[in-house]
Coordinates of C-alpha atoms and ligand atoms in Angstrom, one line a residue:
Chain A
M24 CA -18.0 25.3 -46.7
P25 CA -14.9 26.3 -44.7
K26 CA -12.3 28.3 -46.6
R27 CA -8.6 29.0 -45.9
I28 CA -8.0 32.4 -44.3
E29 CA -4.2 32.0 -44.7
T30 CA -2.6 30.7 -47.8
G31 CA 1.0 30.0 -48.8
G32 CA 3.7 28.1 -46.9
A33 CA 5.2 24.7 -47.5
T34 CA 2.9 22.0 -48.8
V35 CA 2.6 18.3 -48.2
T36 CA 0.7 15.8 -50.3
F37 CA -1.3 12.8 -49.2
T38 CA -4.1 10.8 -50.8
F39 CA -7.7 10.4 -49.8
D40 CA -9.3 7.4 -51.4
G41 CA -6.6 7.4 -53.9
R42 CA -7.0 11.1 -54.9
P43 CA -4.1 13.5 -54.2
V44 CA -4.8 16.2 -51.6
T45 CA -2.4 19.1 -51.1
A46 CA -2.1 20.4 -47.6
I47 CA -0.3 23.3 -46.1
A48 CA 2.3 22.1 -43.5
G49 CA 0.7 22.2 -40.1
D50 CA -2.8 21.3 -41.4
S51 CA -4.6 18.5 -39.7
V52 CA -5.9 15.9 -42.0
A53 CA -9.4 17.2 -41.4
S54 CA -8.6 20.8 -42.2
A55 CA -6.7 19.8 -45.4
L56 CA -9.7 17.7 -46.5
A57 CA -12.1 20.5 -45.7
A58 CA -10.0 23.0 -47.7
A59 CA -10.0 20.6 -50.6
G60 CA -13.8 20.4 -50.4
I61 CA -14.0 16.8 -49.2
T62 CA -16.8 16.5 -46.7
R63 CA -17.9 12.9 -46.5
L64 CA -15.3 11.1 -44.4
R65 CA -17.1 8.0 -43.3
D66 CA -20.6 6.5 -42.9
S67 CA -22.0 5.9 -39.5
V68 CA -21.6 2.3 -38.3
V69 CA -25.0 2.5 -36.7
S70 CA -27.3 4.3 -39.2
G71 CA -25.2 4.3 -42.4
A72 CA -25.6 8.1 -42.6
P73 CA -22.6 10.2 -43.9
R74 CA -20.3 11.7 -41.4
G75 CA -17.7 14.5 -41.7
I76 CA -16.0 17.1 -39.6
H77 CA -17.9 18.6 -36.7
C78 CA -16.1 19.9 -33.6
M79 CA -12.5 20.0 -35.1
M80 CA -11.0 19.7 -31.6
G81 CA -11.0 16.0 -30.8
A82 CA -14.1 15.8 -28.8
C83 CA -16.8 14.5 -31.1
F84 CA -15.2 11.5 -32.9
D85 CA -17.2 12.3 -36.0
C86 CA -14.2 12.8 -38.4
L87 CA -12.8 9.2 -38.1
V88 CA -10.9 8.0 -41.1
E89 CA -8.5 5.2 -41.9
I90 CA -4.9 6.5 -42.0
D91 CA -2.1 4.3 -43.3
G92 CA -4.2 1.2 -42.7
I93 CA -5.3 2.1 -39.2
P94 CA -9.1 2.8 -38.9
N95 CA -10.9 5.2 -36.5
R96 CA -8.2 7.8 -36.4
Q97 CA -9.4 11.3 -35.7
A98 CA -8.7 13.4 -38.8
C99 CA -8.8 16.6 -36.8
M100 CA -6.2 15.4 -34.3
T101 CA -3.7 14.0 -36.9
L102 CA -1.2 16.2 -38.7
A103 CA -1.2 15.8 -42.5
A104 CA 2.1 14.3 -43.6
E105 CA 3.7 13.7 -46.9
G106 CA 2.7 10.4 -48.5
M107 CA -0.1 9.5 -46.0
T108 CA -2.8 7.1 -47.3
V109 CA -6.1 8.3 -46.0
R110 CA -9.3 6.4 -46.7
A111 CA -13.0 7.0 -45.9
Q112 CA -14.5 4.4 -43.6
Q113 CA -17.5 2.1 -44.0
G114 CA -18.6 -0.3 -41.4
A115 CA -16.9 -1.2 -38.1
V116 CA -13.6 -3.0 -37.5
S117 CA -13.6 -6.8 -37.0
V118 CA -11.3 -8.6 -34.7
S119 CA -10.3 -12.2 -34.3
E120 CA -8.0 -13.9 -31.8
G121 CA -5.1 -13.0 -34.0
G122 CA -5.9 -9.3 -34.0
R123 CA -7.8 -7.2 -36.5
A124 CA -9.4 -9.1 -39.3
Chain B
M22 CA -39.5 35.1 -11.4
T23 CA -42.1 32.6 -10.1
R24 CA -43.5 29.8 -12.1
N25 CA -45.5 27.9 -9.6
E26 CA -48.9 28.5 -11.2
A27 CA -49.7 24.9 -12.1
A28 CA -50.5 23.0 -9.0
S29 CA -48.7 19.6 -8.5
D30 CA -49.4 16.6 -6.4
T31 CA -45.7 15.8 -6.1
L32 CA -42.4 17.6 -6.5
V33 CA -39.6 15.3 -7.5
I34 CA -36.2 16.9 -6.8
G35 CA -33.6 15.5 -9.2
G36 CA -34.1 14.3 -12.8
G37 CA -31.5 11.5 -12.9
V38 CA -32.6 7.9 -13.5
V39 CA -34.0 7.6 -10.0
G40 CA -36.0 10.9 -10.1
A41 CA -37.2 10.3 -13.7
A42 CA -38.3 6.7 -13.0
L43 CA -40.3 7.9 -10.0
A44 CA -41.8 10.8 -11.8
W45 CA -42.9 8.6 -14.7
G46 CA -44.4 6.1 -12.2
L47 CA -46.2 8.8 -10.2
A48 CA -47.7 10.2 -13.4
R49 CA -48.7 6.7 -14.4
A50 CA -50.5 6.5 -11.0
G51 CA -52.5 9.6 -12.0
E52 CA -50.5 12.3 -10.3
R53 CA -49.5 15.8 -11.5
V54 CA -45.8 15.8 -11.1
T55 CA -43.1 18.5 -11.4
V56 CA -39.5 17.5 -11.6
L57 CA -36.9 20.1 -10.5
D58 CA -33.5 19.4 -11.8
D59 CA -30.1 21.1 -11.6
G60 CA -27.9 21.8 -14.6
D61 CA -25.2 20.0 -16.5
I62 CA -22.3 20.8 -14.2
V63 CA -23.3 18.8 -11.1
L64 CA -22.5 15.2 -10.5
R65 CA -24.8 12.9 -12.5
A66 CA -24.2 9.2 -12.1
S67 CA -27.1 8.5 -14.5
R68 CA -25.0 9.9 -17.3
G69 CA -21.8 8.0 -16.6
N70 CA -22.7 4.5 -15.5
F71 CA -22.0 1.1 -17.0
G72 CA -25.6 0.1 -17.9
L73 CA -25.9 -3.3 -16.3
V74 CA -29.2 -4.6 -15.0
W75 CA -27.4 -6.8 -12.6
V76 CA -28.8 -9.2 -10.0
Q77 CA -26.1 -11.7 -8.9
S78 CA -24.1 -10.7 -5.8
K79 CA -26.4 -7.7 -5.1
G80 CA -27.6 -7.7 -1.5
A81 CA -25.2 -10.4 -0.3
N82 CA -25.2 -8.2 2.9
M83 CA -28.9 -7.5 2.9
F84 CA -31.3 -10.1 1.5
D85 CA -34.2 -7.6 1.2
Y86 CA -32.0 -5.7 -1.3
A87 CA -31.3 -9.0 -3.1
R88 CA -35.1 -9.6 -3.4
W89 CA -35.8 -6.1 -4.5
T90 CA -33.1 -6.2 -7.1
R91 CA -34.6 -9.4 -8.4
R92 CA -38.0 -7.9 -8.4
S93 CA -36.7 -5.1 -10.6
A94 CA -35.0 -7.5 -13.0
D95 CA -38.2 -9.5 -13.3
L96 CA -40.1 -6.2 -14.1
W97 CA -37.5 -5.0 -16.6
P98 CA -38.7 -6.6 -19.8
E99 CA -42.2 -5.2 -19.4
F100 CA -40.8 -1.8 -18.2
A101 CA -38.4 -1.6 -21.3
A102 CA -41.3 -2.5 -23.6
M103 CA -43.5 0.2 -22.1
I104 CA -40.9 3.0 -22.3
G105 CA -40.1 1.8 -25.8
E106 CA -43.7 2.0 -26.9
E107 CA -44.3 5.4 -25.3
T108 CA -41.2 6.9 -26.9
D109 CA -40.4 5.0 -30.1
L110 CA -36.9 4.7 -28.6
D111 CA -35.1 1.3 -28.5
L112 CA -33.4 1.2 -25.1
A113 CA -31.2 -1.7 -26.3
Y114 CA -32.3 -3.7 -23.3
E115 CA -31.3 -7.4 -23.4
K116 CA -31.5 -10.1 -20.8
P117 CA -29.1 -12.8 -21.9
G118 CA -27.8 -13.4 -18.4
G119 CA -24.5 -12.2 -17.1
M120 CA -21.1 -13.6 -16.3
H121 CA -18.7 -12.7 -13.5
F122 CA -15.3 -14.0 -14.6
M123 CA -13.0 -15.4 -11.8
L124 CA -9.3 -15.2 -12.2
S125 CA -8.2 -16.9 -9.1
E126 CA -9.2 -19.9 -6.9
T127 CA -9.9 -17.4 -4.1
E128 CA -12.3 -15.4 -6.2
L129 CA -14.0 -18.6 -7.4
E130 CA -14.4 -20.0 -3.9
A131 CA -15.9 -16.6 -2.7
A132 CA -18.4 -16.7 -5.5
R133 CA -19.3 -20.3 -4.8
A134 CA -19.9 -19.5 -1.2
R135 CA -21.9 -16.4 -2.0
N136 CA -24.1 -18.2 -4.5
F137 CA -24.6 -20.9 -1.9
A138 CA -25.5 -18.4 0.8
M139 CA -28.0 -16.7 -1.4
K140 CA -29.5 -19.8 -3.1
D141 CA -32.8 -19.4 -1.2
V142 CA -33.2 -15.6 -0.9
T143 CA -35.9 -15.5 -3.6
G144 CA -37.5 -18.8 -2.3
P145 CA -39.0 -20.9 -5.0
D146 CA -38.2 -18.3 -7.6
D147 CA -34.6 -19.6 -7.7
Y148 CA -31.7 -17.2 -7.1
G149 CA -30.3 -18.2 -10.5
A150 CA -26.6 -17.8 -10.1
E151 CA -24.3 -20.8 -10.7
I152 CA -20.6 -21.5 -11.0
V153 CA -19.5 -22.5 -14.5
D154 CA -16.1 -24.1 -15.2
R155 CA -13.6 -23.1 -17.8
H156 CA -14.8 -25.7 -20.2
E157 CA -18.4 -24.3 -20.1
L158 CA -17.0 -20.8 -20.4
D159 CA -15.1 -21.7 -23.6
K160 CA -18.4 -22.7 -25.2
I161 CA -20.0 -19.3 -24.4
F162 CA -17.0 -17.0 -24.8
P163 CA -14.6 -18.1 -27.6
G164 CA -11.2 -16.4 -27.2
L165 CA -11.2 -16.2 -23.5
G166 CA -7.8 -15.5 -21.9
P167 CA -5.9 -18.3 -20.2
D168 CA -6.1 -16.6 -16.7
V169 CA -9.9 -17.0 -16.5
I170 CA -10.5 -20.2 -14.5
G171 CA -14.2 -20.0 -14.1
G172 CA -17.2 -17.8 -13.8
S173 CA -20.5 -17.2 -12.0
Y174 CA -23.4 -17.1 -14.4
G175 CA -26.5 -15.1 -13.4
H176 CA -29.7 -16.1 -15.2
H177 CA -31.5 -12.8 -14.4
D178 CA -28.7 -10.4 -15.4
G179 CA -28.9 -8.1 -18.4
H180 CA -27.9 -4.7 -19.8
V181 CA -29.3 -1.6 -21.3
N182 CA -28.1 1.6 -22.9
P183 CA -28.2 3.8 -19.8
L184 CA -28.3 7.1 -21.8
K185 CA -31.3 5.9 -23.8
L186 CA -32.9 4.8 -20.6
L187 CA -32.6 8.3 -19.2
R188 CA -33.7 9.9 -22.4
G189 CA -36.6 7.5 -22.7
L190 CA -37.8 8.2 -19.2
H191 CA -37.7 11.9 -19.8
I192 CA -39.6 11.7 -23.0
A193 CA -42.1 9.3 -21.5
M194 CA -42.7 11.3 -18.4
E195 CA -43.2 14.5 -20.3
A196 CA -45.6 12.7 -22.6
R197 CA -47.6 11.7 -19.4
G198 CA -47.8 15.4 -18.5
V199 CA -44.8 15.7 -16.1
R200 CA -43.5 19.2 -16.0
Y201 CA -39.7 19.0 -16.1
V202 CA -37.8 22.2 -15.1
S203 CA -34.0 22.1 -15.7
N204 CA -31.4 24.5 -14.3
A205 CA -33.8 24.8 -11.3
R206 CA -31.4 23.9 -8.5
V207 CA -33.4 23.5 -5.3
E208 CA -31.7 25.8 -2.6
S209 CA -34.1 24.7 0.1
V210 CA -37.3 22.8 0.6
A211 CA -39.5 22.9 3.6
K212 CA -43.0 22.3 4.9
D213 CA -45.4 24.9 3.7
G214 CA -49.0 24.8 5.0
A215 CA -50.4 21.4 4.2
G216 CA -47.7 20.6 1.7
F217 CA -44.2 21.5 0.7
A218 CA -42.4 24.4 -1.1
A219 CA -39.1 24.4 -2.8
E220 CA -37.0 27.5 -3.5
T221 CA -35.1 27.4 -6.8
A222 CA -33.3 29.6 -9.2
K223 CA -36.5 29.5 -11.3
G224 CA -38.8 30.5 -8.5
R225 CA -40.9 28.8 -5.8
F226 CA -42.6 25.5 -6.5
S227 CA -45.1 23.8 -4.2
A228 CA -47.0 20.5 -4.0
A229 CA -48.7 18.2 -1.5
K230 CA -45.8 15.7 -1.5
V231 CA -42.1 15.9 -2.2
V232 CA -39.6 13.3 -3.2
L233 CA -35.9 14.0 -2.8
A234 CA -34.1 12.0 -5.5
A235 CA -31.2 14.3 -6.2
G236 CA -28.3 11.8 -5.9
H237 CA -25.5 13.4 -3.8
G238 CA -27.6 16.6 -3.7
T239 CA -30.1 14.9 -1.4
T240 CA -28.0 14.8 1.7
E241 CA -28.0 18.5 2.2
L242 CA -31.7 19.0 1.5
A243 CA -32.9 16.1 3.7
P244 CA -32.7 17.4 7.3
A245 CA -35.1 20.2 6.8
L246 CA -37.8 17.6 6.1
G247 CA -36.9 15.3 8.9
L248 CA -35.1 13.0 6.4
D249 CA -31.7 11.4 6.7
M250 CA -29.6 10.5 3.7
P251 CA -26.0 9.4 4.5
L252 CA -24.2 9.0 1.2
R253 CA -20.6 8.7 0.3
P254 CA -18.9 9.2 -3.1
E255 CA -16.9 6.5 -4.9
K256 CA -15.4 7.0 -8.3
G257 CA -15.6 4.5 -11.2
Q258 CA -13.7 4.9 -14.4
I259 CA -14.8 3.4 -17.7
L260 CA -13.1 2.9 -21.0
V261 CA -14.9 2.7 -24.3
T262 CA -13.6 1.1 -27.5
E263 CA -14.3 1.9 -31.1
R264 CA -17.2 0.1 -32.6
C265 CA -16.5 -3.5 -33.4
A266 CA -18.4 -5.6 -36.0
T267 CA -17.4 -8.8 -34.4
R268 CA -19.7 -10.0 -31.6
L269 CA -17.0 -10.6 -28.9
L270 CA -19.4 -10.9 -25.9
P271 CA -22.6 -12.7 -26.2
M272 CA -23.6 -11.5 -22.7
P273 CA -22.4 -8.8 -20.4
T274 CA -19.8 -9.6 -17.7
H275 CA -19.5 -7.5 -14.5
V276 CA -16.7 -5.4 -16.1
L277 CA -17.1 -5.8 -19.9
R278 CA -20.1 -5.3 -22.1
Q279 CA -20.5 -4.9 -25.8
T280 CA -23.3 -2.7 -26.8
D281 CA -25.8 -3.4 -29.5
E282 CA -24.0 -0.9 -31.6
G283 CA -20.6 -2.7 -31.3
T284 CA -18.6 -0.7 -28.8
V285 CA -17.1 -2.5 -25.8
L286 CA -17.4 -0.8 -22.5
I287 CA -14.6 -1.7 -20.0
G288 CA -15.1 -0.9 -16.4
D289 CA -14.7 -0.1 -13.7
S290 CA -12.7 1.1 -10.8
H291 CA -13.7 1.7 -7.2
E292 CA -11.8 4.8 -6.0
N293 CA -12.0 6.8 -2.9
T294 CA -11.2 10.2 -4.5
G295 CA -14.1 12.2 -3.1
Y296 CA -16.3 14.0 -5.6
S297 CA -13.7 14.2 -8.2
T298 CA -14.6 12.8 -11.7
A299 CA -11.0 13.1 -12.9
S300 CA -9.8 10.3 -15.1
Y301 CA -6.2 9.1 -14.7
T302 CA -4.0 6.8 -16.8
P303 CA -2.7 4.5 -14.0
V304 CA -6.2 3.4 -13.1
L305 CA -7.2 3.2 -16.7
T306 CA -4.2 1.0 -17.3
D307 CA -5.2 -1.4 -14.6
I308 CA -8.7 -1.6 -16.0
A309 CA -7.4 -2.3 -19.5
R310 CA -4.9 -4.9 -18.3
H311 CA -7.6 -6.8 -16.5
A312 CA -9.8 -6.7 -19.6
L313 CA -7.0 -8.0 -21.7
R314 CA -6.4 -10.9 -19.3
C315 CA -10.1 -11.8 -19.8
F316 CA -10.1 -11.1 -23.6
P317 CA -6.8 -10.8 -25.3
A318 CA -8.5 -10.0 -28.6
L319 CA -9.5 -6.6 -27.1
A320 CA -5.9 -5.5 -27.7
A321 CA -6.8 -5.0 -31.3
L322 CA -9.4 -2.4 -30.5
K323 CA -8.7 1.2 -30.0
V324 CA -10.1 3.0 -27.0
V325 CA -11.9 6.1 -28.1
R326 CA -13.2 7.5 -24.8
S327 CA -12.8 7.2 -21.1
W328 CA -14.4 9.0 -18.1
G329 CA -14.7 9.0 -14.4
C330 CA -18.1 9.2 -12.6
V331 CA -19.1 9.3 -9.0
R332 CA -21.3 6.6 -7.5
V333 CA -24.1 7.4 -5.1
L334 CA -23.4 5.0 -2.2
S335 CA -24.8 4.5 1.2
P336 CA -22.5 3.3 4.0
D337 CA -23.5 -0.3 3.3
G338 CA -24.0 0.1 -0.4
C339 CA -27.7 -0.8 -0.2
P340 CA -30.6 1.5 -1.0
V341 CA -31.8 4.2 1.4
Y342 CA -35.6 4.9 1.2
H343 CA -36.9 7.2 3.9
A344 CA -40.4 8.4 4.4
S345 CA -40.3 11.3 6.8
E346 CA -41.7 10.5 10.3
T347 CA -42.0 14.2 11.2
C348 CA -43.1 15.6 7.8
P349 CA -45.5 12.9 6.3
G350 CA -45.5 13.2 2.5
A351 CA -41.8 13.9 2.3
F352 CA -39.6 11.1 0.9
A353 CA -35.9 10.6 0.2
I354 CA -34.7 7.9 -2.2
A355 CA -31.1 7.1 -3.1
C356 CA -29.3 4.0 -4.3
H357 CA -26.4 2.7 -6.1
S358 CA -27.6 0.6 -9.1
G359 CA -30.3 3.0 -10.1
V360 CA -30.3 1.5 -13.6
T361 CA -31.0 -2.0 -12.3
L362 CA -33.7 -0.7 -9.9
A363 CA -35.3 1.6 -12.5
A364 CA -38.1 -0.9 -13.2
A365 CA -39.0 -1.4 -9.6
H366 CA -38.8 2.3 -8.9
A367 CA -41.1 3.1 -11.8
M368 CA -43.5 0.3 -11.5
E369 CA -43.7 -0.3 -7.7
L370 CA -42.0 2.3 -5.5
A371 CA -43.7 5.2 -7.3
G372 CA -47.1 3.6 -6.6
V373 CA -46.3 3.3 -2.9
I374 CA -45.2 6.9 -2.8
A375 CA -48.4 7.9 -4.5
S376 CA -50.3 6.3 -1.7
G377 CA -48.7 8.8 0.6
S378 CA -46.8 6.4 2.9
F379 CA -44.6 3.3 2.9
G380 CA -46.9 1.4 5.1
D381 CA -45.0 -1.7 6.2
R382 CA -42.8 -1.7 3.1
F383 CA -39.1 -0.9 2.8
A384 CA -38.3 -1.1 6.5
A385 CA -34.9 -2.7 5.6
F386 CA -34.0 0.4 3.6
H387 CA -34.6 2.9 6.4
P388 CA -31.5 5.0 7.3
R389 CA -31.9 4.1 11.0
R390 CA -29.8 1.1 10.3
F391 CA -26.8 3.4 10.2
S392 CA -27.4 5.3 13.4
H393 CA -28.0 1.9 15.0
A394 CA -24.6 0.7 13.9
Q395 CA -23.0 3.8 15.3
A396 CA -24.7 3.5 18.7
H397 CA -23.0 0.1 19.3
Ligands
FAD422 C1 -19.0 4.3 -12.8 C2 -20.4 3.9 -12.5 C3 -20.9 2.7 -13.0 C4 -22.2 2.4 -12.6 N1 -22.7 1.2 -13.2 C5 -24.0 0.9 -12.9 C6 -24.6 -0.3 -13.6 O1 -23.9 -0.9 -14.4 N2 -25.8 -0.6 -13.2 C7 -26.6 0.1 -12.3 O2 -27.7 -0.2 -12.1 N3 -26.1 1.3 -11.8 C8 -24.8 1.6 -12.1 N4 -24.3 2.8 -11.5 C9 -25.1 3.5 -10.5 C10 -26.1 4.4 -11.2 O3 -25.5 5.2 -12.1 C11 -26.7 5.3 -10.1 O4 -27.3 4.5 -9.1 C12 -27.8 6.2 -10.6 O5 -27.4 6.9 -11.7 C13 -28.2 7.2 -9.5 O6 -29.2 8.0 -10.1 P1 -29.7 9.3 -9.3 O7 -30.9 9.8 -10.1 O8 -30.0 9.0 -7.9 O9 -28.5 10.3 -9.3 P2 -27.9 11.3 -10.4 O10 -27.8 10.7 -11.7 O11 -26.7 11.9 -9.8 O12 -29.0 12.4 -10.5 C14 -29.3 13.3 -9.5 C15 -30.0 14.5 -10.2 O13 -30.3 15.4 -9.2 C16 -30.0 16.7 -9.6 N5 -29.8 17.5 -8.4 C17 -28.7 17.4 -7.5 N6 -28.9 18.4 -6.6 C18 -30.0 19.1 -6.9 C19 -30.7 20.1 -6.3 N7 -30.3 20.7 -5.1 N8 -31.8 20.6 -6.9 C20 -32.3 20.0 -8.0 N9 -31.7 19.0 -8.6 C21 -30.6 18.5 -8.0 C22 -28.8 16.6 -10.5 O14 -28.8 17.6 -11.5 C23 -29.1 15.2 -11.2 O15 -29.8 15.3 -12.4 C24 -23.0 3.2 -11.8 C25 -22.5 4.4 -11.3 C26 -21.2 4.7 -11.7 C27 -20.6 6.0 -11.2

């Protein structure tokens, strides 16, 4: 389980599946979630197996979450911001002629 | 460090889709095969391609190539089933036919003329490509953009997950006893007594026959064996979207295909940028813009990856198969569309190579056609 090696500093608060998460300013969404002990960020669209952080540098696309209504955002590449609504993902997106369903 | 203890009938140099298909086929023909492959840093078209098993329009400039492509497409269902059975891997191969969208009258007329010129290439087997109008297209592809005026439908086209194909071939060939040696870049290969020997970073390997199937690496190894492999690089860039639960594409098109797992692949460019695999936004923008003209709904999907990859192309784009005249038992095989041709390579070409010579086959694919062109 990853642990913070630096503490203190200004904090921001966002929610993950409705539950408040406190991040330190400058945290990515992924590092804030990891520090809060949240590991299951989505389920694989293909196998249904749980997925969480892996490379933490934008290469692996494992840590995809829905942020403020937009799915498939890389938690490790997105800065945590005050008031963000982050959700775990299940299933793939659907589209219709009018856009996302 | 020498690891040449185990004798081999054939050395296959290169473990991409061409080398692996041949190695599997040679093992199936009863041969003991060693595959010598380079590492991860070299150009590897087999890991960056689009995954089409595509027949229509192939070989418009060489009907032998059109027939060979068709032969491979006909073999593909059996080939995919065999690799599937031997590996427990689903290659995600499908053969629903394929569509080439036409966005202008000029394009549509060219396709009509090409289909007409090729209608008899496979004789009674039916070439199997026909022009469909917008009305027909709307029934197959709901949500098509207004700029698409028609299409060319190829009955024999299909697609596969090319990474699973490569993986499947590797598992299946090793299960059939093929020895695969990675990070064994062949520095030189030459005649050695009655056979051939290759010098690699992992020692010396020898066998009675040798097949050069090293993609762009083949050109430099070929002359020592009396082989000729003129190849040129051409870059293609591909975009990949997030997975989409909606089935947008019931069949692949020549530049769009939705995988069984939902992602949409958007290809691909034809760029003369040497051996560079760099990916640049201006070209990706053009690719995306064209895709949106075909399918406006794609605008709702996020692109999660893009890459550039270098094609293995001969001067006329058709395969080059060369059996050495001066060193019998040495072969060089290269082609664009190594995914499409994988079934024919595995199930037919390998057997011909196992026999030791091409006999009267593959004359059209001999590289002498290029020197001939230069002499005039
Ligand atoms: C963008 C793009 C899209 C494409 N789309 C399609 C498609 O939709 N359908 C289709 O059929 N084809 C497609 N292709 C073409 C297809 O990918 C190639 O024809 C095929 O991968 C060629 O395989 P190969 O084994 O000859 O080459 P490679 O994949 O390049 O493999 C060559 C191998 O040889 C090894 N090697 C090189 N030098 C040496 C050496 N000195 N010693 C030992 N090993 C060596 C390398 O490590 C490598 O593993 C596409 C290609 C590109 C670039």
